Coordinates of C-alpha atoms in Angstrom, one line a residue:
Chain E
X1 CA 163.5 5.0 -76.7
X2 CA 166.5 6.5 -75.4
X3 CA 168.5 8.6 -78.5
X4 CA 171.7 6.8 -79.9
X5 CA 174.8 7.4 -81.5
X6 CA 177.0 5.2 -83.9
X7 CA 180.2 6.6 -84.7
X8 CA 182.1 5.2 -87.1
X9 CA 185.9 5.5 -87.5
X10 CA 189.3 4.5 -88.7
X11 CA 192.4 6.2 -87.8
X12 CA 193.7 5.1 -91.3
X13 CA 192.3 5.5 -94.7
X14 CA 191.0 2.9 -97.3
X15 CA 189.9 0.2 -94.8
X16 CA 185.8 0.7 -95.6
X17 CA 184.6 2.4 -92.9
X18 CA 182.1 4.5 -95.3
X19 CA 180.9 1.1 -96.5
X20 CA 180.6 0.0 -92.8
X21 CA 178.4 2.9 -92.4
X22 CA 176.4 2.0 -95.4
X23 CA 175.8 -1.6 -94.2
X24 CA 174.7 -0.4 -90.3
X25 CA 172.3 1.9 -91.9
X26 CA 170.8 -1.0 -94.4
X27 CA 170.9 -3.3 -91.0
X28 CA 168.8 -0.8 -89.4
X29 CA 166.6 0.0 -91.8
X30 CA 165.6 -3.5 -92.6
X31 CA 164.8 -3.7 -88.9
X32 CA 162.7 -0.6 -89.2
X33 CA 165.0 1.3 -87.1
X34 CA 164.6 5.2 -88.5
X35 CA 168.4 6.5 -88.6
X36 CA 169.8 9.6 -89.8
X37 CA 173.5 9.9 -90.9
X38 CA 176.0 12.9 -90.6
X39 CA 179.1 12.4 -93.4
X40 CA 182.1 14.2 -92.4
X41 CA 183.7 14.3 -95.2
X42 CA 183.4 17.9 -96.2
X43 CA 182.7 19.0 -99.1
X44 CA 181.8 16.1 -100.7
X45 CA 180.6 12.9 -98.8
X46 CA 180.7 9.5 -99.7
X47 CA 178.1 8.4 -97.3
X48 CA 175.8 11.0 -98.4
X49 CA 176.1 9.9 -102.1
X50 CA 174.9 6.7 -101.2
X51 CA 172.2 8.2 -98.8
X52 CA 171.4 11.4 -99.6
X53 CA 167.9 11.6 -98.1
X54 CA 169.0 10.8 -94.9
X55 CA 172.8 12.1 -94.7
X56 CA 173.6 15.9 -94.1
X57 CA 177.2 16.6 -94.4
X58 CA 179.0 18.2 -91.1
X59 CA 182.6 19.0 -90.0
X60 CA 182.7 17.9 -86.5
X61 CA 185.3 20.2 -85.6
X62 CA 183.4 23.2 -85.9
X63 CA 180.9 24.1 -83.5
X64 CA 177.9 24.8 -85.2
X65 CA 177.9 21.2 -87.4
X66 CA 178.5 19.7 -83.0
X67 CA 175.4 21.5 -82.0
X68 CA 173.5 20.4 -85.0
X69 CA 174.4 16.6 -84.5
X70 CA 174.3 17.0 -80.3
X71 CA 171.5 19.2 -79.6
X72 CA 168.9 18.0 -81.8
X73 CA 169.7 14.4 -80.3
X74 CA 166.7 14.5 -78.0
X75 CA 164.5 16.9 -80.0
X76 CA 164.9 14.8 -83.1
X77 CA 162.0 12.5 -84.1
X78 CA 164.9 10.1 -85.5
X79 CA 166.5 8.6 -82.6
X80 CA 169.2 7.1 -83.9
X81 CA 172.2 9.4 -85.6
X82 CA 175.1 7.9 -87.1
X83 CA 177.8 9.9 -87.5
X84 CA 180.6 8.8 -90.3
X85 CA 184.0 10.3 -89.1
X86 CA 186.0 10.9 -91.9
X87 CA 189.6 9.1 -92.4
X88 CA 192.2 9.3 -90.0
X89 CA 190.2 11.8 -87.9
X90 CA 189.0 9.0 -85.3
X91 CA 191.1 9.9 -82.3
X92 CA 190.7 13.9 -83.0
X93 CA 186.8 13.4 -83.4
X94 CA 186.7 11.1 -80.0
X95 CA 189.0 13.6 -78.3
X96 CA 186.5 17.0 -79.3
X97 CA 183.5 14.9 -78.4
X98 CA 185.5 14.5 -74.7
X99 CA 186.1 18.2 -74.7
X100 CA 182.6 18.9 -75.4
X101 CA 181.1 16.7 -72.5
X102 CA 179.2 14.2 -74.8
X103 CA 181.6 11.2 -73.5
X104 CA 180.4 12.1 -70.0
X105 CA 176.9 12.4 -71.3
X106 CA 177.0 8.9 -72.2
X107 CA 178.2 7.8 -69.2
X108 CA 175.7 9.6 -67.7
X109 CA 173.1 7.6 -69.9
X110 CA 171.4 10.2 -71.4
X111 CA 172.3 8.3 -74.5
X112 CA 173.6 5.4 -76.2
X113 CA 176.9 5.2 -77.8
X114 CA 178.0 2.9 -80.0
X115 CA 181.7 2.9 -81.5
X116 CA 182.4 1.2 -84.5
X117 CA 186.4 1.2 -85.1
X118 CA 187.2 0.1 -88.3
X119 CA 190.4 -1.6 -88.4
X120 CA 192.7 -2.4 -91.1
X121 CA 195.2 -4.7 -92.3
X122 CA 198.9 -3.5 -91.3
X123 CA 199.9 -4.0 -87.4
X124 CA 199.2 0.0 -87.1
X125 CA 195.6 -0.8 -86.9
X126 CA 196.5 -2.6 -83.4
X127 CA 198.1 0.0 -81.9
X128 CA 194.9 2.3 -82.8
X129 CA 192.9 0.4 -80.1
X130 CA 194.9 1.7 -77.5
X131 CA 194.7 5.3 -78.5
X132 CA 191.2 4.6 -78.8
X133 CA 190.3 2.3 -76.2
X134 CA 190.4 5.2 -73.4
X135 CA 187.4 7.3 -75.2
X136 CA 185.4 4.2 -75.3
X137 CA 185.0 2.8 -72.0
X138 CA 181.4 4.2 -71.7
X139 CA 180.9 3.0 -75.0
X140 CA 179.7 -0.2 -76.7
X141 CA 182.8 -0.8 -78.7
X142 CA 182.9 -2.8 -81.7
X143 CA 186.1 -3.9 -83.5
X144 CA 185.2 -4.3 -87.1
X145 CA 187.5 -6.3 -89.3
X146 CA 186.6 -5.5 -92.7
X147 CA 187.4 -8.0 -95.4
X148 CA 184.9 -6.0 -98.3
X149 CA 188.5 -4.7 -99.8
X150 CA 190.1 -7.8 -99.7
X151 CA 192.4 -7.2 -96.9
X152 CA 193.9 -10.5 -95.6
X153 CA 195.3 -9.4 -92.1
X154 CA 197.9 -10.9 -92.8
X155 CA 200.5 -9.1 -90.5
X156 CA 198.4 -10.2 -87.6
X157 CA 199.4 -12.8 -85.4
X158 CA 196.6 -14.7 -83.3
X159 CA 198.1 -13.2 -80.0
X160 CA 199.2 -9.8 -80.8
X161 CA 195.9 -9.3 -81.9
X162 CA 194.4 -11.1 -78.8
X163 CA 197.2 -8.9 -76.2
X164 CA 195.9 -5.8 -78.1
X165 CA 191.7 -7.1 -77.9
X166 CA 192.3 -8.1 -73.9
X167 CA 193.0 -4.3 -73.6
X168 CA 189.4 -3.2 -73.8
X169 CA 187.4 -5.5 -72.1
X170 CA 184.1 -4.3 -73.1
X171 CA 184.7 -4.9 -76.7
X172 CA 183.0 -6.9 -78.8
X173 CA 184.5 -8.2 -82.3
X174 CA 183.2 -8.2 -85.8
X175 CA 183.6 -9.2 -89.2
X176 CA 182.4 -7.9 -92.4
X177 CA 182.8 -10.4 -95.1
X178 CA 184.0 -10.0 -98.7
X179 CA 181.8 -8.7 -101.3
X180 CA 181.9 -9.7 -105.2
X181 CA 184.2 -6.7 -106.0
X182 CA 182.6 -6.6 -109.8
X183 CA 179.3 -6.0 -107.1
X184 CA 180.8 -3.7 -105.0
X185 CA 181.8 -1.7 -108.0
X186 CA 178.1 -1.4 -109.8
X187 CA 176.5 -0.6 -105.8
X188 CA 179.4 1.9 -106.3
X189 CA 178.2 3.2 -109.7
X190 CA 174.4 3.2 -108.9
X191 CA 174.9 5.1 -106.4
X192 CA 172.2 3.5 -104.3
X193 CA 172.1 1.7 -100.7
X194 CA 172.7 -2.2 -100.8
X195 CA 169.7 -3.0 -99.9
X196 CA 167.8 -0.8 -103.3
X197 CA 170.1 -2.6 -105.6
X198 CA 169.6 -5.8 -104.3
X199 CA 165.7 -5.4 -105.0
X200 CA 166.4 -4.3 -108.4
X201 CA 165.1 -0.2 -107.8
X202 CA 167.2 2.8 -108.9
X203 CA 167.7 5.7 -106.7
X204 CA 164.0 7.0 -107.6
X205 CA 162.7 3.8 -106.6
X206 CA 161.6 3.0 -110.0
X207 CA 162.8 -0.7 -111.6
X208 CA 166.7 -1.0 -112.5
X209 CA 168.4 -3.4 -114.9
X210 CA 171.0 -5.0 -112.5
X211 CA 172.3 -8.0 -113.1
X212 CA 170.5 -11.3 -110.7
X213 CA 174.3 -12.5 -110.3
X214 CA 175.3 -9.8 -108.5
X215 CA 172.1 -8.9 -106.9
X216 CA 172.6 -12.3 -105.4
X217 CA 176.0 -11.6 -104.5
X218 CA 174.9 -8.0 -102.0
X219 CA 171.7 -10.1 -100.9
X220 CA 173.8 -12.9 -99.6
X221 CA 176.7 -10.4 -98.4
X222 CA 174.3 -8.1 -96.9
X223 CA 172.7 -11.4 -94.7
X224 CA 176.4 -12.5 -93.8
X225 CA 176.4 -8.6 -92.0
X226 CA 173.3 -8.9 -90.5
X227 CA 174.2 -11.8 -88.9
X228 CA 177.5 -10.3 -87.4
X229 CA 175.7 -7.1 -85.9
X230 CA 172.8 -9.3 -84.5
X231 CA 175.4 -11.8 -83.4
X232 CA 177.2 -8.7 -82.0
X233 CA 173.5 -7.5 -80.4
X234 CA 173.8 -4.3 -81.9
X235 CA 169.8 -4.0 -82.0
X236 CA 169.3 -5.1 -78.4
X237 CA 172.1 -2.1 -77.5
X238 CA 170.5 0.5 -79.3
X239 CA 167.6 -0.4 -76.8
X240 CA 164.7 -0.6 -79.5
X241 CA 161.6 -2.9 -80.4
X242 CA 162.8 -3.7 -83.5
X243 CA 160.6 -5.4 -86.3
X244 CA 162.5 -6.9 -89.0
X245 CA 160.7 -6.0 -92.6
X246 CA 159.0 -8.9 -93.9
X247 CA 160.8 -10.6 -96.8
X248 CA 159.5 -9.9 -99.9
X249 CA 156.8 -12.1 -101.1
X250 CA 157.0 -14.2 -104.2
X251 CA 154.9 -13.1 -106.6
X252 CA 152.3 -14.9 -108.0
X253 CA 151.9 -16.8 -111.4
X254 CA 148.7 -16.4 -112.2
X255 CA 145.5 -14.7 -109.8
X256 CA 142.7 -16.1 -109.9
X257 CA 139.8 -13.8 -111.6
X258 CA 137.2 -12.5 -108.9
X259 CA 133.5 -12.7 -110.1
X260 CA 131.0 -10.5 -109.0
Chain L
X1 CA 148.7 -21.3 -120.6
X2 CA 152.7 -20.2 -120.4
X3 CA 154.7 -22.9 -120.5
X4 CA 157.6 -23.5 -118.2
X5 CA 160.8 -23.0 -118.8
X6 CA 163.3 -25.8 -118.2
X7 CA 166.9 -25.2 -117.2
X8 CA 168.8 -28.7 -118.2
X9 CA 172.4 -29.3 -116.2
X10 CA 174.5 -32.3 -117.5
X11 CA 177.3 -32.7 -114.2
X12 CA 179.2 -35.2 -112.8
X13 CA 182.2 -33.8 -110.6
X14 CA 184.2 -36.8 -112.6
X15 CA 185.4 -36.8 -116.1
X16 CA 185.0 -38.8 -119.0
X17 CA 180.9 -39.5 -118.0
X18 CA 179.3 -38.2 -120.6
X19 CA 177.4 -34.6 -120.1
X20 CA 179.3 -33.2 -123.3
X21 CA 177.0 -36.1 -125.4
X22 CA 174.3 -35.6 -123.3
X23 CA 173.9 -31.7 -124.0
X24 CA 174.8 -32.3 -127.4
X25 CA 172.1 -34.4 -128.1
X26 CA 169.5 -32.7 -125.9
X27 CA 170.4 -29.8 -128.1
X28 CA 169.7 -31.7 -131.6
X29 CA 166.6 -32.9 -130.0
X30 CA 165.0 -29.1 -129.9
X31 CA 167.1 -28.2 -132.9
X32 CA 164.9 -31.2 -135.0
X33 CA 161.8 -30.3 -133.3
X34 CA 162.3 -26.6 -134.4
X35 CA 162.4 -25.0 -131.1
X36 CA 165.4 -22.5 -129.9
X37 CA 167.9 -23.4 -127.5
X38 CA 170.3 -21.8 -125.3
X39 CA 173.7 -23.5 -124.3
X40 CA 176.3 -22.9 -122.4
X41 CA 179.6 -24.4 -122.2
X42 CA 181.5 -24.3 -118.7
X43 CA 184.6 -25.5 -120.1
X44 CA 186.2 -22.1 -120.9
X45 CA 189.7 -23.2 -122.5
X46 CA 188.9 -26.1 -125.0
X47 CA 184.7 -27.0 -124.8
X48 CA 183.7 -29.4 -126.9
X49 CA 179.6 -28.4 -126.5
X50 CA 180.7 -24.9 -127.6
X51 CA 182.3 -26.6 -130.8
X52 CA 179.5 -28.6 -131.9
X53 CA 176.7 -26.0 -131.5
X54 CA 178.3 -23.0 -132.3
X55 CA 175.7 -20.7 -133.0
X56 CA 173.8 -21.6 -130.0
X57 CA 176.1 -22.2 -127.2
X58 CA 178.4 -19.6 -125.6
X59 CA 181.3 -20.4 -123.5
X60 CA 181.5 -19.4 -120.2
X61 CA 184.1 -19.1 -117.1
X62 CA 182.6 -19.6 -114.4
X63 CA 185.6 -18.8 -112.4
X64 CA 184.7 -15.0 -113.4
X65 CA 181.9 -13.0 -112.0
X66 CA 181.6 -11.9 -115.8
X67 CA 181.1 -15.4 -116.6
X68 CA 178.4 -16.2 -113.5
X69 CA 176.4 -13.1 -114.9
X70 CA 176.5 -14.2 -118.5
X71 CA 175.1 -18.0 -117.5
X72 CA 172.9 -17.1 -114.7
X73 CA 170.8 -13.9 -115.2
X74 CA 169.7 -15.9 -118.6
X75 CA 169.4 -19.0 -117.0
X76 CA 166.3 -17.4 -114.6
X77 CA 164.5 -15.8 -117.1
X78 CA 161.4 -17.0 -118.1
X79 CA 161.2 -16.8 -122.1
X80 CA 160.0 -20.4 -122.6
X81 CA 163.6 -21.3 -124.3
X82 CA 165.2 -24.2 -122.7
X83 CA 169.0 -23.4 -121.7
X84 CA 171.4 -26.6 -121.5
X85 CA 174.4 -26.6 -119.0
X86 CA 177.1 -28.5 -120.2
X87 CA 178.7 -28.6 -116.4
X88 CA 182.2 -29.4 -116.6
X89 CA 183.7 -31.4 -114.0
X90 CA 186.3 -28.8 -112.7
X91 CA 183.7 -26.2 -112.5
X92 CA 181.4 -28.7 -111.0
X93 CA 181.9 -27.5 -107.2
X94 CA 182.3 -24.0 -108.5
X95 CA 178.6 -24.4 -110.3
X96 CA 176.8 -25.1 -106.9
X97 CA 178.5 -23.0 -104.8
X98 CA 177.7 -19.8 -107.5
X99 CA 174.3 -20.7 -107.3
X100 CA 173.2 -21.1 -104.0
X101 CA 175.4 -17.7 -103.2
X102 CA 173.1 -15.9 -106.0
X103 CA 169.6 -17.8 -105.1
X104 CA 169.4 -19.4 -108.3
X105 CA 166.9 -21.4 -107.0
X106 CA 164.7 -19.3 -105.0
X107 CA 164.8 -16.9 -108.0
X108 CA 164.1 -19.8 -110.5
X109 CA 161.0 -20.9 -108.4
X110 CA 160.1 -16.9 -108.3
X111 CA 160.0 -16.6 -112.1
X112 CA 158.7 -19.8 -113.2
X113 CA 161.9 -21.9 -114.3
X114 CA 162.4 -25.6 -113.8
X115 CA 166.3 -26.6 -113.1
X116 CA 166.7 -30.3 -114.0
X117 CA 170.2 -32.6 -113.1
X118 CA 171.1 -34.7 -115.4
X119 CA 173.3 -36.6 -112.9
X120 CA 176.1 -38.3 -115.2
X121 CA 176.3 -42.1 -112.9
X122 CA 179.3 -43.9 -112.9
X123 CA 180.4 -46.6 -111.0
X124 CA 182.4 -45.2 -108.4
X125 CA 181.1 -44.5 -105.0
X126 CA 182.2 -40.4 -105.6
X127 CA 179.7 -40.5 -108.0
X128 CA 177.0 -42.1 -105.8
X129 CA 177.8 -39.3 -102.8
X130 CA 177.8 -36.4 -105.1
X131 CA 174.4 -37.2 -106.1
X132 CA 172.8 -38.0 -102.9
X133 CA 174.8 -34.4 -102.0
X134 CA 172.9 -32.9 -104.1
X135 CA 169.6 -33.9 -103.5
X136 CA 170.1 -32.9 -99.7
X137 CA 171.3 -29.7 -101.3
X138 CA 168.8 -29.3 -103.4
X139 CA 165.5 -30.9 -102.4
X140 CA 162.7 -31.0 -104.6
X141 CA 165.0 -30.2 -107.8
X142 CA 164.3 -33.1 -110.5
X143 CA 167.5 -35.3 -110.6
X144 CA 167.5 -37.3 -113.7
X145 CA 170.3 -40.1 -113.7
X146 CA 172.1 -40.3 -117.1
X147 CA 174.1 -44.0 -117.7
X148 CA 176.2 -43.5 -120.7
X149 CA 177.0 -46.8 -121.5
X150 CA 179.5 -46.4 -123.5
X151 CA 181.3 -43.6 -121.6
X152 CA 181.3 -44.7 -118.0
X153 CA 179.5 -48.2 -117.9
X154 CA 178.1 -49.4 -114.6
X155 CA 180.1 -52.3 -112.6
X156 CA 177.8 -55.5 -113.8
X157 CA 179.1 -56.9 -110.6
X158 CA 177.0 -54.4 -108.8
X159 CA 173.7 -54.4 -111.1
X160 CA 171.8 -53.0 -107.8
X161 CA 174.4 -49.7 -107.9
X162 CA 172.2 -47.4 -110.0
X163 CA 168.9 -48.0 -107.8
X164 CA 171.0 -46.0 -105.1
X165 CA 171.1 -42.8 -106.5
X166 CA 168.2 -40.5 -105.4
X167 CA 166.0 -40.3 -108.4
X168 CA 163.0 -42.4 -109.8
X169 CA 163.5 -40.7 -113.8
X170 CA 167.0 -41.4 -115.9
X171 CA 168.1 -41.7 -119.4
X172 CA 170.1 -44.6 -121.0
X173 CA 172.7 -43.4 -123.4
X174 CA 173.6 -46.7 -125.3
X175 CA 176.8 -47.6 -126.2
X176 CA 177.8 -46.7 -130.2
X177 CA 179.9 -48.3 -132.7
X178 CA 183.4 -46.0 -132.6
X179 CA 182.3 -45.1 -136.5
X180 CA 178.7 -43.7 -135.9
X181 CA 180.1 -42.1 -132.7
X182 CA 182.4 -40.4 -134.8
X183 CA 179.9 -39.2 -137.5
X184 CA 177.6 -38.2 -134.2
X185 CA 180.4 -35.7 -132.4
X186 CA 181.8 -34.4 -136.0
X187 CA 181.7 -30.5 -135.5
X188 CA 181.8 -29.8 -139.3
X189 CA 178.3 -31.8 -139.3
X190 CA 176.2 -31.7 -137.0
X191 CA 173.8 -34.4 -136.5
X192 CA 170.7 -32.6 -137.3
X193 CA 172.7 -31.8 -140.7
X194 CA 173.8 -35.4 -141.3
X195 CA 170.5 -37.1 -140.3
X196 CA 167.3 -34.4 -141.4
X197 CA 168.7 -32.3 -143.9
X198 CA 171.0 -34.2 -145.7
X199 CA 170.3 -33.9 -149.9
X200 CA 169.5 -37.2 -151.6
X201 CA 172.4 -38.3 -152.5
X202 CA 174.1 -38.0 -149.6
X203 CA 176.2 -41.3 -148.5
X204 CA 174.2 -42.9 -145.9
X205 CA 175.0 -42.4 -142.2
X206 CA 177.2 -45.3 -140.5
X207 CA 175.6 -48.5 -139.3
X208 CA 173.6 -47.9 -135.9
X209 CA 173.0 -44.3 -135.6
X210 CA 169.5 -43.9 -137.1
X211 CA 168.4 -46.6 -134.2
X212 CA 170.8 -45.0 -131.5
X213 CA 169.8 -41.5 -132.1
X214 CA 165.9 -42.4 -132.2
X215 CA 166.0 -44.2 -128.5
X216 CA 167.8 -41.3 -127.2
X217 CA 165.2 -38.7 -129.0
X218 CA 162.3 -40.9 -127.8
X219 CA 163.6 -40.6 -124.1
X220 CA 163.8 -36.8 -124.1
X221 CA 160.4 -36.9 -125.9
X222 CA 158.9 -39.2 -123.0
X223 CA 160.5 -36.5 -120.7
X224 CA 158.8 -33.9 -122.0
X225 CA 155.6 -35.4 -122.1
X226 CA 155.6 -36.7 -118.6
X227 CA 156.5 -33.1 -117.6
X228 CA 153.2 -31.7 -120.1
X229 CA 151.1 -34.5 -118.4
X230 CA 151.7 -33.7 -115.1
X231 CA 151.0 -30.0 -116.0
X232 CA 147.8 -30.7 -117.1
X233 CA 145.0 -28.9 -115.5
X234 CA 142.1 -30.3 -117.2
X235 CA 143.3 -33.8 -117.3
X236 CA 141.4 -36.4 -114.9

């Protein structure tokens, strides 16, 4: 398969792009898509807390952590690399990956590019997509509206919004639904992916004590997002044979005693 | 053999039906045949349930994600006790919703636990949609119909009404002299107190409630043994 690259991005802090992140990589792991991650939030990343095995933390703006993320794209056995740009840093980040040539790469096709632009509540989040919507038009660009904090939009009018959307043709729109915020707190405190507190497994993989209520709560949130990105054909852009994971079997009462 | 574990739910989305009796007495029924019970009371400001068993029922807001995980991860587990819902009719719509958001019942099919309705009938063609509602919304989940006769009697003009509702199984709650149903809801003494382990010389109970509380006993006896019957593996 041809190597991809998700970006995502917010020019504004606090609207969930970190736990946008963490959702794509749950999506693609339930469809056995192999990802790795880069958090740029230096020193400490968010993302990386949440998935440390697969997450190195990088600062895009030096040149070393760009050659580790670029030029291991086609080398790596992991084809897909998401890269988690840290607040406010969308436009800069977009504008040093132009500089370096990997815009024109993607045009090219050597790669896929996907751009996930988190947007936020207040009316500034419009005018983002039209310093954004020039880096992405060799991209597959995906305006997420993020309701997992609560935010209502509610300084968007229908048409603004549309006026702004018409802008960038290619784009395609989605929504991240609300999560339970008493279960978006203990994901928060586990410190695990979604999808390992939903089956009940800490970090180590061994059982965990969370509560079915809000196990329920991510399992049905966590199906609300996979619907949006496969709605959105996420899987079909990042050009793979995807096999969704089987869902887990129920487990048997009673087996039945084999005799020899 | 394990046996299962039954979740009981007296609803009705409307008031004044009955499912505050109903849990009431299901409870005394397991209290008199010495077996725990688990209750919960949905009516988080003034719950009647809560006040008559006490030290069995805890009350519960269902409005509150603290409140969902108090009721529901004990509801699914498997530990043999049965857990009585009193659903009140506010939190009726609320109750459903929770559940199927959570898998309630995909979990309770996982771990072994039977849910049961007991669908609170009354007259009034809400009632009758409600219930067929929920047997589209929940298929294969027992609905028992409840008639409490003397809470929300059925239209005599209309005998054919309670044939409608989607269930083959009910319970008939007879109507009870205002006295005796007095002496049955008094929170200071319980029935189980009044009727098994009253001393000697006690007064007697009022007129009607030895014979009222024995037909509704017997009918969640017959339950219970239909259930045990139809579990039986040996039985041909």
């Amino acid at each position: 398969m041809k190597p991809a690259v998700i970006l995502v991005g917010a020019d504004k802090g606090g609207v969930g792009k970190t736990t946008v992140s963490r959702a794509l990589l749950d999506y693609l792991d339930e469809h056995n898509i192999p990802a790795r991650a880069f958090d740029t939030e230096t020193p400490r990343g968010t993302l990386h807390r949440f998935h440390p095995d697969i997450t190195e933390i990088v600062d895009v703006t030096h040149t070393s952590d760009q050659m580790r993320i670029l030029d291991t794209l086609e080398d790596a056995s992991v084809k897909v690399s998401l890269i988690d740009v840290r607040a406010g840093q969308l436009s800069a980040t977009l504008a040093v990956l132009r500089d370096i040539g990997f815009l024109d790469a993607a045009k090219e096709g050597e790669f896929n590019f996907l751009l996930f632009h988190i947007l936020g509540s207040s009316i500034a989040s419009l005018d983002e997509i039209a310093e954004t919507a020039p880096f992405a038009t060799d991209a597959h660009y995906y305006l997420v509206k993020n309701y997992v904090n609560d935010s209502t939009f509610f300084e968007w009018d229908p048409k603004t919004y549309q006026d702004h959307f018409d802008t960038v043709k290619s784009a395609t729109d989605i929504t991240i639904p609300k999560l339970d915020e008493l279960a978006y707190e203990q994901v928060d405190l586990a410190a695990v992916p979604f999808a390992t507190f939903r089956d009940n497994r800490t970090a180590d993989g061994d059982p965990a004590d969370n509560s079915f209520v809000l196990r329920g709560y991510v399992r049905t949130w966590m199906r609300n997002v996979a619907e949006e990105l496969d709605e959105a054909g996420v899987i079909d852009t990042l050009d793979v044979k995807s096999k969704p994971k089987a869902e887990p079997k129920p487990r048997l009462k009673a087996r039945a005693k084999s005799r020899k | 053999m394990r046996r299962r574990t039954f979740v009981y739910i007296a609803c009705s989305p409307n008031p004044r039906v009955g499912t505050t009796l109903t849990a009431s007495l299901l409870t005394t029924y397991f209290a008199v045949t010495n077996r725990t019970v688990m209750g919960f009371d949905t009516n988080p400001y003034d719950g009647d349930f809560a006040r008559l068993h006490p030290k069995s029922t805890s009350v519960i807001d269902i409005a509150a994600t603290r409140g969902q995980i108090d009721m529901f991860d004990r509801l699914v587990v498997p530990d043999e006790t049965p857990k009585i819902v009193d659903l009140w009719h506010p939190a009726y719509r609320r109750f459903f919703e929770v559940a199927d958001n959570v898998g309630f019942l995909d979990e309770a099919d996982r771990s072994g636990v039977t849910p049961v309705l007991l669908y609170h009938a009354d007259a009034s063609q809400k009632s009758l949609d409600a219930c067929q509602d929920l047997g589209a919304r929940w298929p294969g989940v027992e609905i028992a119909i409840v008639s409490n006769e003397g809470a929300a009697s059925l239209d005599p003009a209309h005998p054919g009404h309670l044939s409608r509702f989607p269930t083959e199984h009910g319970f008939r709650i007879p109507p009870l002299n205002a006295v005796a149903m007095a002496a049955a809801t008094d929170p200071e003494t319980p029935l189980k107190e009044l009727l098994w382990d009253a001393p000697d010389d006690a007064p007697p109970p009022p007129d009607g409630l030895i014979d009222w509380i024995e037909d509704v006993l017997a009918q969640f006896r017959a339950f219970e043994l239909r259930h045990a019957l139809a579990d039986m593996e040996f039985l041909w």
